[in-house]
Amino acid sequence: DQQVKQNSPSLSVQEGRISILNCDYTNSMFDYFLWYKKYPAEGPTFLISISSIKDKNEDGRFTVFLNKSAKHLSLHIVPSQPGDSAVYFCAATEAQGGSEKLVFGKGTKLTVNP
Amino acid sequence: DAMVIQNPRYQVTQFGKPVTLSCSQTLNHNVMYWYQQKSSQAPKLLFHYYDKDFNNEADTPDNFQSRRPNTSFCFLDIRSPGLGDAAMYLCATSRSRGQPQHFGDGTRLSIL
């Protein structure tokens, strides 16, 4: 049973436009959420995170939004650049519960076209 | 640069022949993790160490073992690899609970 779901396996956007990657979760105990970016032949790289006490966190071109009532989070990339083309993984954990365990989604492959 | 290093990047072994994958870190992080990732799937946690405290996931096959001889190194031992164990194996570290994990580039394991 997948606790973290990324329902779009792929997304294609034009350079300069907004990319929106979505993630849903089922475990209400999750209280810390992360996005990772993965290029081919490399390991995932931490991108941005958000705690459940917030509904938005911004870092440069990247913004993560959290809707706890809907158990939904999204990553916005504005403006999108060709170098953003990668697989993006959503992950969640029970940080307050002292868990070290991250639960990952299957990823969304983003392609940014020049 | 501080980092997580996995060796080898590619490993080929025979069905049933034991294999060891290694991971080292220069971040001095307390927690080290091993994940298995199959094609188009989410990384799946196999086990992790919090310092020397070993934590096995309930659904990790007995075939998979791990050792952490010191803070810097962690090994994944697969005692009798089956064809279903072919995957990317990712090592990660984190400073402590609830902190972002830092990943190595992975070892792709093939079983002949």
mmCIF file with all atom_site columns, C-alpha atoms in Angstrom:
data_model
loop_
_atom_site.group_PDB
_atom_site.id
_atom_site.type_symbol
_atom_site.label_atom_id
_atom_site.label_alt_id
_atom_site.label_comp_id
_atom_site.label_asym_id
_atom_site.label_entity_id
_atom_site.label_seq_id
_atom_site.pdbx_PDB_ins_code
_atom_site.Cartn_x
_atom_site.Cartn_y
_atom_site.Cartn_z
_atom_site.occupancy
_atom_site.B_iso_or_equiv
_atom_site.pdbx_formal_charge
_atom_site.auth_seq_id
_atom_site.auth_comp_id
_atom_site.auth_asym_id
_atom_site.auth_atom_id
_atom_site.pdbx_PDB_model_num
ATOM 1   C CA . ASP A 1 1   ? 0.000  0.000   0.000   1.00 0.00 ? 1   ASP A CA 1
ATOM 2   C CA . GLN A 1 2   ? 1.609  3.186   -1.206  1.00 0.00 ? 2   GLN A CA 1
ATOM 3   C CA . GLN A 1 3   ? 1.615  5.849   1.459   1.00 0.00 ? 3   GLN A CA 1
ATOM 4   C CA . VAL A 1 4   ? 3.127  8.476   -0.841  1.00 0.00 ? 4   VAL A CA 1
ATOM 5   C CA . LYS A 1 5   ? 1.757  8.756   -4.355  1.00 0.00 ? 5   LYS A CA 1
ATOM 6   C CA . GLN A 1 6   ? 2.956  10.687  -7.342  1.00 0.00 ? 6   GLN A CA 1
ATOM 7   C CA . ASN A 1 7   ? 0.266  10.004  -9.880  1.00 0.00 ? 7   ASN A CA 1
ATOM 8   C CA . SER A 1 8   ? 1.951  11.634  -12.855 1.00 0.00 ? 8   SER A CA 1
ATOM 9   C CA . PRO A 1 9   ? 4.886  9.569   -14.113 1.00 0.00 ? 9   PRO A CA 1
ATOM 10  C CA . SER A 1 10  ? 5.947  12.379  -16.416 1.00 0.00 ? 10  SER A CA 1
ATOM 11  C CA . LEU A 1 11  ? 5.477  16.065  -17.093 1.00 0.00 ? 11  LEU A CA 1
ATOM 12  C CA . SER A 1 12  ? 6.649  18.203  -19.991 1.00 0.00 ? 12  SER A CA 1
ATOM 13  C CA . VAL A 1 13  ? 6.796  22.015  -19.889 1.00 0.00 ? 13  VAL A CA 1
ATOM 14  C CA . GLN A 1 14  ? 8.298  24.809  -21.928 1.00 0.00 ? 14  GLN A CA 1
ATOM 15  C CA . GLU A 1 15  ? 11.330 26.692  -20.698 1.00 0.00 ? 15  GLU A CA 1
ATOM 16  C CA . GLY A 1 16  ? 10.297 29.772  -18.735 1.00 0.00 ? 16  GLY A CA 1
ATOM 17  C CA . ARG A 1 17  ? 6.898  28.389  -17.757 1.00 0.00 ? 17  ARG A CA 1
ATOM 18  C CA . ILE A 1 18  ? 5.831  27.008  -14.414 1.00 0.00 ? 18  ILE A CA 1
ATOM 19  C CA . SER A 1 19  ? 6.286  23.338  -13.551 1.00 0.00 ? 19  SER A CA 1
ATOM 20  C CA . ILE A 1 20  ? 3.908  21.908  -10.957 1.00 0.00 ? 20  ILE A CA 1
ATOM 21  C CA . LEU A 1 21  ? 4.630  18.491  -9.529  1.00 0.00 ? 21  LEU A CA 1
ATOM 22  C CA . ASN A 1 22  ? 2.061  16.906  -7.276  1.00 0.00 ? 22  ASN A CA 1
ATOM 23  C CA . CYS A 1 23  ? 2.201  14.437  -4.437  1.00 0.00 ? 23  CYS A CA 1
ATOM 24  C CA . ASP A 1 24  ? -0.470 12.854  -2.246  1.00 0.00 ? 24  ASP A CA 1
ATOM 25  C CA . TYR A 1 25  ? -0.038 10.956  0.998   1.00 0.00 ? 25  TYR A CA 1
ATOM 26  C CA . THR A 1 26  ? -2.279 8.777   3.094   1.00 0.00 ? 26  THR A CA 1
ATOM 27  C CA . ASN A 1 27  ? -0.531 8.605   6.467   1.00 0.00 ? 27  ASN A CA 1
ATOM 28  C CA . SER A 1 28  ? -1.804 11.419  8.700   1.00 0.00 ? 28  SER A CA 1
ATOM 29  C CA . MET A 1 29  ? 1.192  10.914  10.999  1.00 0.00 ? 29  MET A CA 1
ATOM 30  C CA . PHE A 1 30  ? 3.568  12.307  8.379   1.00 0.00 ? 30  PHE A CA 1
ATOM 31  C CA . ASP A 1 31  ? 4.738  15.730  9.488   1.00 0.00 ? 31  ASP A CA 1
ATOM 32  C CA . TYR A 1 32  ? 7.793  16.485  7.398   1.00 0.00 ? 32  TYR A CA 1
ATOM 33  C CA . PHE A 1 33  ? 7.916  16.391  3.621   1.00 0.00 ? 33  PHE A CA 1
ATOM 34  C CA . LEU A 1 34  ? 10.812 16.590  1.222   1.00 0.00 ? 34  LEU A CA 1
ATOM 35  C CA . TRP A 1 35  ? 11.438 16.831  -2.495  1.00 0.00 ? 35  TRP A CA 1
ATOM 36  C CA . TYR A 1 36  ? 14.438 15.200  -4.101  1.00 0.00 ? 36  TYR A CA 1
ATOM 37  C CA . LYS A 1 37  ? 15.740 15.639  -7.615  1.00 0.00 ? 37  LYS A CA 1
ATOM 38  C CA . LYS A 1 38  ? 17.513 12.858  -9.465  1.00 0.00 ? 38  LYS A CA 1
ATOM 39  C CA . TYR A 1 39  ? 19.559 13.032  -12.634 1.00 0.00 ? 39  TYR A CA 1
ATOM 40  C CA . PRO A 1 40  ? 20.356 9.836   -14.567 1.00 0.00 ? 40  PRO A CA 1
ATOM 41  C CA . ALA A 1 41  ? 23.258 7.862   -13.099 1.00 0.00 ? 41  ALA A CA 1
ATOM 42  C CA . GLU A 1 42  ? 23.303 10.007  -9.954  1.00 0.00 ? 42  GLU A CA 1
ATOM 43  C CA . GLY A 1 43  ? 21.760 9.631   -6.537  1.00 0.00 ? 43  GLY A CA 1
ATOM 44  C CA . PRO A 1 44  ? 18.795 11.741  -5.410  1.00 0.00 ? 44  PRO A CA 1
ATOM 45  C CA . THR A 1 45  ? 19.690 15.244  -4.269  1.00 0.00 ? 45  THR A CA 1
ATOM 46  C CA . PHE A 1 46  ? 17.744 17.038  -1.570  1.00 0.00 ? 46  PHE A CA 1
ATOM 47  C CA . LEU A 1 47  ? 15.892 20.014  -3.002  1.00 0.00 ? 47  LEU A CA 1
ATOM 48  C CA . ILE A 1 48  ? 13.466 21.510  -0.507  1.00 0.00 ? 48  ILE A CA 1
ATOM 49  C CA . SER A 1 49  ? 11.393 20.479  2.493   1.00 0.00 ? 49  SER A CA 1
ATOM 50  C CA . ILE A 1 50  ? 8.404  21.610  4.493   1.00 0.00 ? 50  ILE A CA 1
ATOM 51  C CA . SER A 1 51  ? 7.192  20.934  7.999   1.00 0.00 ? 51  SER A CA 1
ATOM 52  C CA . SER A 1 52  ? 3.530  20.299  8.660   1.00 0.00 ? 52  SER A CA 1
ATOM 53  C CA . ILE A 1 53  ? 3.342  23.482  10.732  1.00 0.00 ? 53  ILE A CA 1
ATOM 54  C CA . LYS A 1 54  ? 3.768  25.470  7.533   1.00 0.00 ? 54  LYS A CA 1
ATOM 55  C CA . ASP A 1 55  ? 1.792  25.594  4.327   1.00 0.00 ? 55  ASP A CA 1
ATOM 56  C CA . LYS A 1 56  ? 4.480  27.068  2.116   1.00 0.00 ? 56  LYS A CA 1
ATOM 57  C CA . ASN A 1 57  ? 8.243  27.091  1.843   1.00 0.00 ? 57  ASN A CA 1
ATOM 58  C CA . GLU A 1 58  ? 10.182 28.925  -0.797  1.00 0.00 ? 58  GLU A CA 1
ATOM 59  C CA . ASP A 1 59  ? 13.782 28.657  -1.955  1.00 0.00 ? 59  ASP A CA 1
ATOM 60  C CA . GLY A 1 60  ? 14.641 30.635  -5.039  1.00 0.00 ? 60  GLY A CA 1
ATOM 61  C CA . ARG A 1 61  ? 12.753 29.237  -8.002  1.00 0.00 ? 61  ARG A CA 1
ATOM 62  C CA . PHE A 1 62  ? 11.364 26.365  -5.944  1.00 0.00 ? 62  PHE A CA 1
ATOM 63  C CA . THR A 1 63  ? 8.277  26.558  -3.756  1.00 0.00 ? 63  THR A CA 1
ATOM 64  C CA . VAL A 1 64  ? 6.594  23.727  -1.933  1.00 0.00 ? 64  VAL A CA 1
ATOM 65  C CA . PHE A 1 65  ? 2.963  24.003  -0.865  1.00 0.00 ? 65  PHE A CA 1
ATOM 66  C CA . LEU A 1 66  ? 1.336  21.763  1.711   1.00 0.00 ? 66  LEU A CA 1
ATOM 67  C CA . ASN A 1 67  ? -2.402 21.216  2.113   1.00 0.00 ? 67  ASN A CA 1
ATOM 68  C CA . LYS A 1 68  ? -2.745 19.054  5.202   1.00 0.00 ? 68  LYS A CA 1
ATOM 69  C CA . SER A 1 69  ? -6.493 18.684  5.039   1.00 0.00 ? 69  SER A CA 1
ATOM 70  C CA . ALA A 1 70  ? -6.212 17.290  1.528   1.00 0.00 ? 70  ALA A CA 1
ATOM 71  C CA . LYS A 1 71  ? -2.990 15.379  2.329   1.00 0.00 ? 71  LYS A CA 1
ATOM 72  C CA . HIS A 1 72  ? -1.481 16.948  -0.727  1.00 0.00 ? 72  HIS A CA 1
ATOM 73  C CA . LEU A 1 73  ? 1.716  18.769  -1.517  1.00 0.00 ? 73  LEU A CA 1
ATOM 74  C CA . SER A 1 74  ? 3.079  20.296  -4.650  1.00 0.00 ? 74  SER A CA 1
ATOM 75  C CA . LEU A 1 75  ? 6.386  21.597  -5.921  1.00 0.00 ? 75  LEU A CA 1
ATOM 76  C CA . HIS A 1 76  ? 6.364  24.673  -8.118  1.00 0.00 ? 76  HIS A CA 1
ATOM 77  C CA . ILE A 1 77  ? 9.350  25.574  -10.252 1.00 0.00 ? 77  ILE A CA 1
ATOM 78  C CA . VAL A 1 78  ? 9.254  29.073  -11.715 1.00 0.00 ? 78  VAL A CA 1
ATOM 79  C CA . PRO A 1 79  ? 10.661 29.743  -14.218 1.00 0.00 ? 79  PRO A CA 1
ATOM 80  C CA . SER A 1 80  ? 11.477 26.261  -15.442 1.00 0.00 ? 80  SER A CA 1
ATOM 81  C CA . GLN A 1 81  ? 14.881 25.741  -17.033 1.00 0.00 ? 81  GLN A CA 1
ATOM 82  C CA . PRO A 1 82  ? 16.197 22.890  -19.212 1.00 0.00 ? 82  PRO A CA 1
ATOM 83  C CA . GLY A 1 83  ? 18.604 21.977  -16.404 1.00 0.00 ? 83  GLY A CA 1
ATOM 84  C CA . ASP A 1 84  ? 15.586 21.205  -14.217 1.00 0.00 ? 84  ASP A CA 1
ATOM 85  C CA . SER A 1 85  ? 14.874 18.157  -16.386 1.00 0.00 ? 85  SER A CA 1
ATOM 86  C CA . ALA A 1 86  ? 15.149 15.252  -13.948 1.00 0.00 ? 86  ALA A CA 1
ATOM 87  C CA . VAL A 1 87  ? 13.072 12.817  -11.924 1.00 0.00 ? 87  VAL A CA 1
ATOM 88  C CA . TYR A 1 88  ? 11.521 14.430  -8.854  1.00 0.00 ? 88  TYR A CA 1
ATOM 89  C CA . PHE A 1 89  ? 10.711 12.313  -5.821  1.00 0.00 ? 89  PHE A CA 1
ATOM 90  C CA . CYS A 1 90  ? 8.365  13.321  -3.050  1.00 0.00 ? 90  CYS A CA 1
ATOM 91  C CA . ALA A 1 91  ? 9.134  11.856  0.387   1.00 0.00 ? 91  ALA A CA 1
ATOM 92  C CA . ALA A 1 92  ? 7.551  11.990  3.816   1.00 0.00 ? 92  ALA A CA 1
ATOM 93  C CA . THR A 1 93  ? 8.437  11.083  7.372   1.00 0.00 ? 93  THR A CA 1
ATOM 94  C CA . GLU A 1 94  ? 7.159  11.191  10.953  1.00 0.00 ? 94  GLU A CA 1
ATOM 95  C CA . ALA A 1 95  ? 9.820  13.556  12.267  1.00 0.00 ? 95  ALA A CA 1
ATOM 96  C CA . GLN A 1 96  ? 8.079  14.314  15.580  1.00 0.00 ? 96  GLN A CA 1
ATOM 97  C CA . GLY A 1 97  ? 7.710  10.638  16.183  1.00 0.00 ? 97  GLY A CA 1
ATOM 98  C CA . GLY A 1 98  ? 11.466 10.276  15.986  1.00 0.00 ? 98  GLY A CA 1
ATOM 99  C CA . SER A 1 99  ? 11.412 8.282   12.809  1.00 0.00 ? 99  SER A CA 1
ATOM 100 C CA . GLU A 1 100 ? 14.492 8.179   10.629  1.00 0.00 ? 100 GLU A CA 1
ATOM 101 C CA . LYS A 1 101 ? 12.532 6.558   7.833   1.00 0.00 ? 101 LYS A CA 1
ATOM 102 C CA . LEU A 1 102 ? 11.615 8.352   4.604   1.00 0.00 ? 102 LEU A CA 1
ATOM 103 C CA . VAL A 1 103 ? 8.766  7.012   2.493   1.00 0.00 ? 103 VAL A CA 1
ATOM 104 C CA . PHE A 1 104 ? 9.185  7.880   -1.162  1.00 0.00 ? 104 PHE A CA 1
ATOM 105 C CA . GLY A 1 105 ? 6.814  8.229   -4.069  1.00 0.00 ? 105 GLY A CA 1
ATOM 106 C CA . LYS A 1 106 ? 7.637  6.645   -7.415  1.00 0.00 ? 106 LYS A CA 1
ATOM 107 C CA . GLY A 1 107 ? 8.783  9.918   -8.918  1.00 0.00 ? 107 GLY A CA 1
ATOM 108 C CA . THR A 1 108 ? 7.750  12.231  -11.733 1.00 0.00 ? 108 THR A CA 1
ATOM 109 C CA . LYS A 1 109 ? 10.019 12.722  -14.708 1.00 0.00 ? 109 LYS A CA 1
ATOM 110 C CA . LEU A 1 110 ? 10.097 16.401  -15.634 1.00 0.00 ? 110 LEU A CA 1
ATOM 111 C CA . THR A 1 111 ? 11.220 17.459  -19.086 1.00 0.00 ? 111 THR A CA 1
ATOM 112 C CA . VAL A 1 112 ? 11.758 21.165  -19.705 1.00 0.00 ? 112 VAL A CA 1
ATOM 113 C CA . ASN A 1 113 ? 11.899 21.903  -23.413 1.00 0.00 ? 113 ASN A CA 1
ATOM 114 C CA . PRO A 1 114 ? 14.015 24.806  -24.680 1.00 0.00 ? 114 PRO A CA 1
ATOM 115 C CA . ASP B 2 1   ? 33.839 18.045  -0.694  1.00 0.00 ? 1   ASP B CA 1
ATOM 116 C CA . ALA B 2 2   ? 32.003 16.084  1.947   1.00 0.00 ? 2   ALA B CA 1
ATOM 117 C CA . MET B 2 3   ? 30.039 13.339  0.335   1.00 0.00 ? 3   MET B CA 1
ATOM 118 C CA . VAL B 2 4   ? 28.576 9.863   0.248   1.00 0.00 ? 4   VAL B CA 1
ATOM 119 C CA . ILE B 2 5   ? 30.569 7.452   -1.907  1.00 0.00 ? 5   ILE B CA 1
ATOM 120 C CA . GLN B 2 6   ? 29.355 4.099   -3.123  1.00 0.00 ? 6   GLN B CA 1
ATOM 121 C CA . ASN B 2 7   ? 31.559 1.429   -4.599  1.00 0.00 ? 7   ASN B CA 1
ATOM 122 C CA . PRO B 2 8   ? 31.403 -0.086  -7.061  1.00 0.00 ? 8   PRO B CA 1
ATOM 123 C CA . ARG B 2 9   ? 29.045 1.873   -9.326  1.00 0.00 ? 9   ARG B CA 1
ATOM 124 C CA . TYR B 2 10  ? 28.192 -1.295  -11.225 1.00 0.00 ? 10  TYR B CA 1
ATOM 125 C CA . GLN B 2 11  ? 28.349 -4.810  -9.840  1.00 0.00 ? 11  GLN B CA 1
ATOM 126 C CA . VAL B 2 12  ? 27.660 -8.039  -11.669 1.00 0.00 ? 12  VAL B CA 1
ATOM 127 C CA . THR B 2 13  ? 27.363 -11.270 -9.747  1.00 0.00 ? 13  THR B CA 1
ATOM 128 C CA . GLN B 2 14  ? 26.140 -14.757 -10.372 1.00 0.00 ? 14  GLN B CA 1
ATOM 129 C CA . PHE B 2 15  ? 22.913 -16.189 -9.090  1.00 0.00 ? 15  PHE B CA 1
ATOM 130 C CA . GLY B 2 16  ? 23.531 -17.361 -5.533  1.00 0.00 ? 16  GLY B CA 1
ATOM 131 C CA . LYS B 2 17  ? 27.017 -15.891 -5.235  1.00 0.00 ? 17  LYS B CA 1
ATOM 132 C CA . PRO B 2 18  ? 27.426 -13.590 -2.218  1.00 0.00 ? 18  PRO B CA 1
ATOM 133 C CA . VAL B 2 19  ? 28.074 -9.950  -2.967  1.00 0.00 ? 19  VAL B CA 1
ATOM 134 C CA . THR B 2 20  ? 29.003 -6.939  -0.835  1.00 0.00 ? 20  THR B CA 1
ATOM 135 C CA . LEU B 2 21  ? 28.288 -3.324  -1.660  1.00 0.00 ? 21  LEU B CA 1
ATOM 136 C CA . SER B 2 22  ? 30.068 -0.565  0.192   1.00 0.00 ? 22  SER B CA 1
ATOM 137 C CA . CYS B 2 23  ? 29.291 2.964   1.233   1.00 0.00 ? 23  CYS B CA 1
ATOM 138 C CA . SER B 2 24  ? 31.478 5.567   2.874   1.00 0.00 ? 24  SER B CA 1
ATOM 139 C CA . GLN B 2 25  ? 30.727 9.068   4.057   1.00 0.00 ? 25  GLN B CA 1
ATOM 140 C CA . THR B 2 26  ? 32.792 12.090  4.982   1.00 0.00 ? 26  THR B CA 1
ATOM 141 C CA . LEU B 2 27  ? 29.833 13.982  6.463   1.00 0.00 ? 27  LEU B CA 1
ATOM 142 C CA . ASN B 2 28  ? 30.246 12.424  9.920   1.00 0.00 ? 28  ASN B CA 1
ATOM 143 C CA . HIS B 2 29  ? 26.520 11.765  10.000  1.00 0.00 ? 29  HIS B CA 1
ATOM 144 C CA . ASN B 2 30  ? 25.021 9.560   12.671  1.00 0.00 ? 30  ASN B CA 1
ATOM 145 C CA . VAL B 2 31  ? 22.513 7.764   10.484  1.00 0.00 ? 31  VAL B CA 1
ATOM 146 C CA . MET B 2 32  ? 23.225 5.593   7.447   1.00 0.00 ? 32  MET B CA 1
ATOM 147 C CA . TYR B 2 33  ? 20.602 3.984   5.249   1.00 0.00 ? 33  TYR B CA 1
ATOM 148 C CA . TRP B 2 34  ? 20.382 1.374   2.515   1.00 0.00 ? 34  TRP B CA 1
ATOM 149 C CA . TYR B 2 35  ? 17.634 1.580   -0.095  1.00 0.00 ? 35  TYR B CA 1
ATOM 150 C CA . GLN B 2 36  ? 16.721 -0.714  -2.958  1.00 0.00 ? 36  GLN B CA 1
ATOM 151 C CA . GLN B 2 37  ? 15.262 0.884   -6.061  1.00 0.00 ? 37  GLN B CA 1
ATOM 152 C CA . LYS B 2 38  ? 13.886 -1.078  -8.962  1.00 0.00 ? 38  LYS B CA 1
ATOM 153 C CA . SER B 2 39  ? 13.045 0.446   -12.304 1.00 0.00 ? 39  SER B CA 1
ATOM 154 C CA . SER B 2 40  ? 10.238 3.053   -12.139 1.00 0.00 ? 40  SER B CA 1
ATOM 155 C CA . GLN B 2 41  ? 9.702  2.307   -8.461  1.00 0.00 ? 41  GLN B CA 1
ATOM 156 C CA . ALA B 2 42  ? 10.151 4.337   -5.311  1.00 0.00 ? 42  ALA B CA 1
ATOM 157 C CA . PRO B 2 43  ? 13.350 3.787   -3.331  1.00 0.00 ? 43  PRO B CA 1
ATOM 158 C CA . LYS B 2 44  ? 12.523 1.207   -0.673  1.00 0.00 ? 44  LYS B CA 1
ATOM 159 C CA . LEU B 2 45  ? 14.254 1.316   2.693   1.00 0.00 ? 45  LEU B CA 1
ATOM 160 C CA . LEU B 2 46  ? 15.976 -1.944  3.596   1.00 0.00 ? 46  LEU B CA 1
ATOM 161 C CA . PHE B 2 47  ? 17.543 -0.953  6.923   1.00 0.00 ? 47  PHE B CA 1
ATOM 162 C CA . HIS B 2 48  ? 19.373 1.817   8.660   1.00 0.00 ? 48  HIS B CA 1
ATOM 163 C CA . TYR B 2 49  ? 21.863 2.420   11.440  1.00 0.00 ? 49  TYR B CA 1
ATOM 164 C CA . TYR B 2 50  ? 21.461 5.131   14.022  1.00 0.00 ? 50  TYR B CA 1
ATOM 165 C CA . ASP B 2 51  ? 25.054 5.170   15.235  1.00 0.00 ? 51  ASP B CA 1
ATOM 166 C CA . LYS B 2 52  ? 25.595 1.484   15.986  1.00 0.00 ? 52  LYS B CA 1
ATOM 167 C CA . ASP B 2 53  ? 21.932 0.750   16.497  1.00 0.00 ? 53  ASP B CA 1
ATOM 168 C CA . PHE B 2 54  ? 20.718 -1.427  13.607  1.00 0.00 ? 54  PHE B CA 1
ATOM 169 C CA . ASN B 2 55  ? 17.114 -1.101  12.425  1.00 0.00 ? 55  ASN B CA 1
ATOM 170 C CA . ASN B 2 56  ? 15.752 -3.621  9.982   1.00 0.00 ? 56  ASN B CA 1
ATOM 171 C CA . GLU B 2 57  ? 12.572 -3.016  8.005   1.00 0.00 ? 57  GLU B CA 1
ATOM 172 C CA . ALA B 2 58  ? 9.988  -5.722  8.589   1.00 0.00 ? 58  ALA B CA 1
ATOM 173 C CA . ASP B 2 59  ? 9.785  -6.704  4.937   1.00 0.00 ? 59  ASP B CA 1
ATOM 174 C CA . THR B 2 60  ? 13.514 -6.783  4.217   1.00 0.00 ? 60  THR B CA 1
ATOM 175 C CA . PRO B 2 61  ? 14.425 -10.323 3.126   1.00 0.00 ? 61  PRO B CA 1
ATOM 176 C CA . ASP B 2 62  ? 16.727 -12.317 5.398   1.00 0.00 ? 62  ASP B CA 1
ATOM 177 C CA . ASN B 2 63  ? 19.062 -12.569 2.446   1.00 0.00 ? 63  ASN B CA 1
ATOM 178 C CA . PHE B 2 64  ? 20.093 -8.966  3.082   1.00 0.00 ? 64  PHE B CA 1
ATOM 179 C CA . GLN B 2 65  ? 22.485 -8.085  5.875   1.00 0.00 ? 65  GLN B CA 1
ATOM 180 C CA . SER B 2 66  ? 24.376 -4.972  6.825   1.00 0.00 ? 66  SER B CA 1
ATOM 181 C CA . ARG B 2 67  ? 27.486 -4.015  8.769   1.00 0.00 ? 67  ARG B CA 1
ATOM 182 C CA . ARG B 2 68  ? 28.654 -0.677  10.064  1.00 0.00 ? 68  ARG B CA 1
ATOM 183 C CA . PRO B 2 69  ? 32.177 -1.114  11.445  1.00 0.00 ? 69  PRO B CA 1
ATOM 184 C CA . ASN B 2 70  ? 32.615 2.606   12.126  1.00 0.00 ? 70  ASN B CA 1
ATOM 185 C CA . THR B 2 71  ? 30.915 5.958   11.553  1.00 0.00 ? 71  THR B CA 1
ATOM 186 C CA . SER B 2 72  ? 32.253 6.332   8.037   1.00 0.00 ? 72  SER B CA 1
ATOM 187 C CA . PHE B 2 73  ? 31.525 2.963   6.477   1.00 0.00 ? 73  PHE B CA 1
ATOM 188 C CA . CYS B 2 74  ? 28.481 0.819   5.930   1.00 0.00 ? 74  CYS B CA 1
ATOM 189 C CA . PHE B 2 75  ? 28.193 -2.407  3.933   1.00 0.00 ? 75  PHE B CA 1
ATOM 190 C CA . LEU B 2 76  ? 25.315 -4.236  2.344   1.00 0.00 ? 76  LEU B CA 1
ATOM 191 C CA . ASP B 2 77  ? 25.771 -7.995  2.094   1.00 0.00 ? 77  ASP B CA 1
ATOM 192 C CA . ILE B 2 78  ? 23.503 -10.097 -0.078  1.00 0.00 ? 78  ILE B CA 1
ATOM 193 C CA . ARG B 2 79  ? 24.122 -13.680 0.914   1.00 0.00 ? 79  ARG B CA 1
ATOM 194 C CA . SER B 2 80  ? 22.518 -15.528 -1.989  1.00 0.00 ? 80  SER B CA 1
ATOM 195 C CA . PRO B 2 81  ? 21.368 -13.100 -4.646  1.00 0.00 ? 81  PRO B CA 1
ATOM 196 C CA . GLY B 2 82  ? 18.367 -14.066 -6.707  1.00 0.00 ? 82  GLY B CA 1
ATOM 197 C CA . LEU B 2 83  ? 17.291 -12.611 -10.043 1.00 0.00 ? 83  LEU B CA 1
ATOM 198 C CA . GLY B 2 84  ? 14.759 -10.458 -8.202  1.00 0.00 ? 84  GLY B CA 1
ATOM 199 C CA . ASP B 2 85  ? 17.555 -8.693  -6.330  1.00 0.00 ? 85  ASP B CA 1
ATOM 200 C CA . ALA B 2 86  ? 18.790 -6.964  -9.456  1.00 0.00 ? 86  ALA B CA 1
ATOM 201 C CA . ALA B 2 87  ? 18.281 -3.282  -8.706  1.00 0.00 ? 87  ALA B CA 1
ATOM 202 C CA . MET B 2 88  ? 19.914 0.015   -7.886  1.00 0.00 ? 88  MET B CA 1
ATOM 203 C CA . TYR B 2 89  ? 21.125 0.114   -4.291  1.00 0.00 ? 89  TYR B CA 1
ATOM 204 C CA . LEU B 2 90  ? 21.327 3.551   -2.738  1.00 0.00 ? 90  LEU B CA 1
ATOM 205 C CA . CYS B 2 91  ? 23.177 4.504   0.406   1.00 0.00 ? 91  CYS B CA 1
ATOM 206 C CA . ALA B 2 92  ? 22.184 7.650   2.271   1.00 0.00 ? 92  ALA B CA 1
ATOM 207 C CA . THR B 2 93  ? 23.170 9.488   5.439   1.00 0.00 ? 93  THR B CA 1
ATOM 208 C CA . SER B 2 94  ? 21.563 12.040  7.693   1.00 0.00 ? 94  SER B CA 1
ATOM 209 C CA . ARG B 2 95  ? 22.785 13.983  10.686  1.00 0.00 ? 95  ARG B CA 1
ATOM 210 C CA . SER B 2 96  ? 19.950 12.836  12.892  1.00 0.00 ? 96  SER B CA 1
ATOM 211 C CA . ARG B 2 97  ? 16.273 12.035  12.939  1.00 0.00 ? 97  ARG B CA 1
ATOM 212 C CA . GLY B 2 98  ? 14.104 14.227  10.768  1.00 0.00 ? 98  GLY B CA 1
ATOM 213 C CA . GLN B 2 99  ? 17.016 15.706  8.843   1.00 0.00 ? 99  GLN B CA 1
ATOM 214 C CA . PRO B 2 100 ? 17.302 15.547  5.046   1.00 0.00 ? 100 PRO B CA 1
ATOM 215 C CA . GLN B 2 101 ? 19.140 12.520  3.755   1.00 0.00 ? 101 GLN B CA 1
ATOM 216 C CA . HIS B 2 102 ? 22.175 12.779  1.509   1.00 0.00 ? 102 HIS B CA 1
ATOM 217 C CA . PHE B 2 103 ? 22.489 10.069  -1.114  1.00 0.00 ? 103 PHE B CA 1
ATOM 218 C CA . GLY B 2 104 ? 25.357 8.426   -2.886  1.00 0.00 ? 104 GLY B CA 1
ATOM 219 C CA . ASP B 2 105 ? 25.165 7.783   -6.626  1.00 0.00 ? 105 ASP B CA 1
ATOM 220 C CA . GLY B 2 106 ? 24.165 4.183   -6.105  1.00 0.00 ? 106 GLY B CA 1
ATOM 221 C CA . THR B 2 107 ? 25.410 0.748   -7.129  1.00 0.00 ? 107 THR B CA 1
ATOM 222 C CA . ARG B 2 108 ? 23.579 -0.957  -9.952  1.00 0.00 ? 108 ARG B CA 1
ATOM 223 C CA . LEU B 2 109 ? 23.553 -4.682  -9.258  1.00 0.00 ? 109 LEU B CA 1
ATOM 224 C CA . SER B 2 110 ? 23.035 -7.198  -12.040 1.00 0.00 ? 110 SER B CA 1
ATOM 225 C CA . ILE B 2 111 ? 22.515 -10.914 -11.464 1.00 0.00 ? 111 ILE B CA 1
ATOM 226 C CA . LEU B 2 112 ? 23.579 -13.437 -14.116 1.00 0.00 ? 112 LEU B CA 1
#
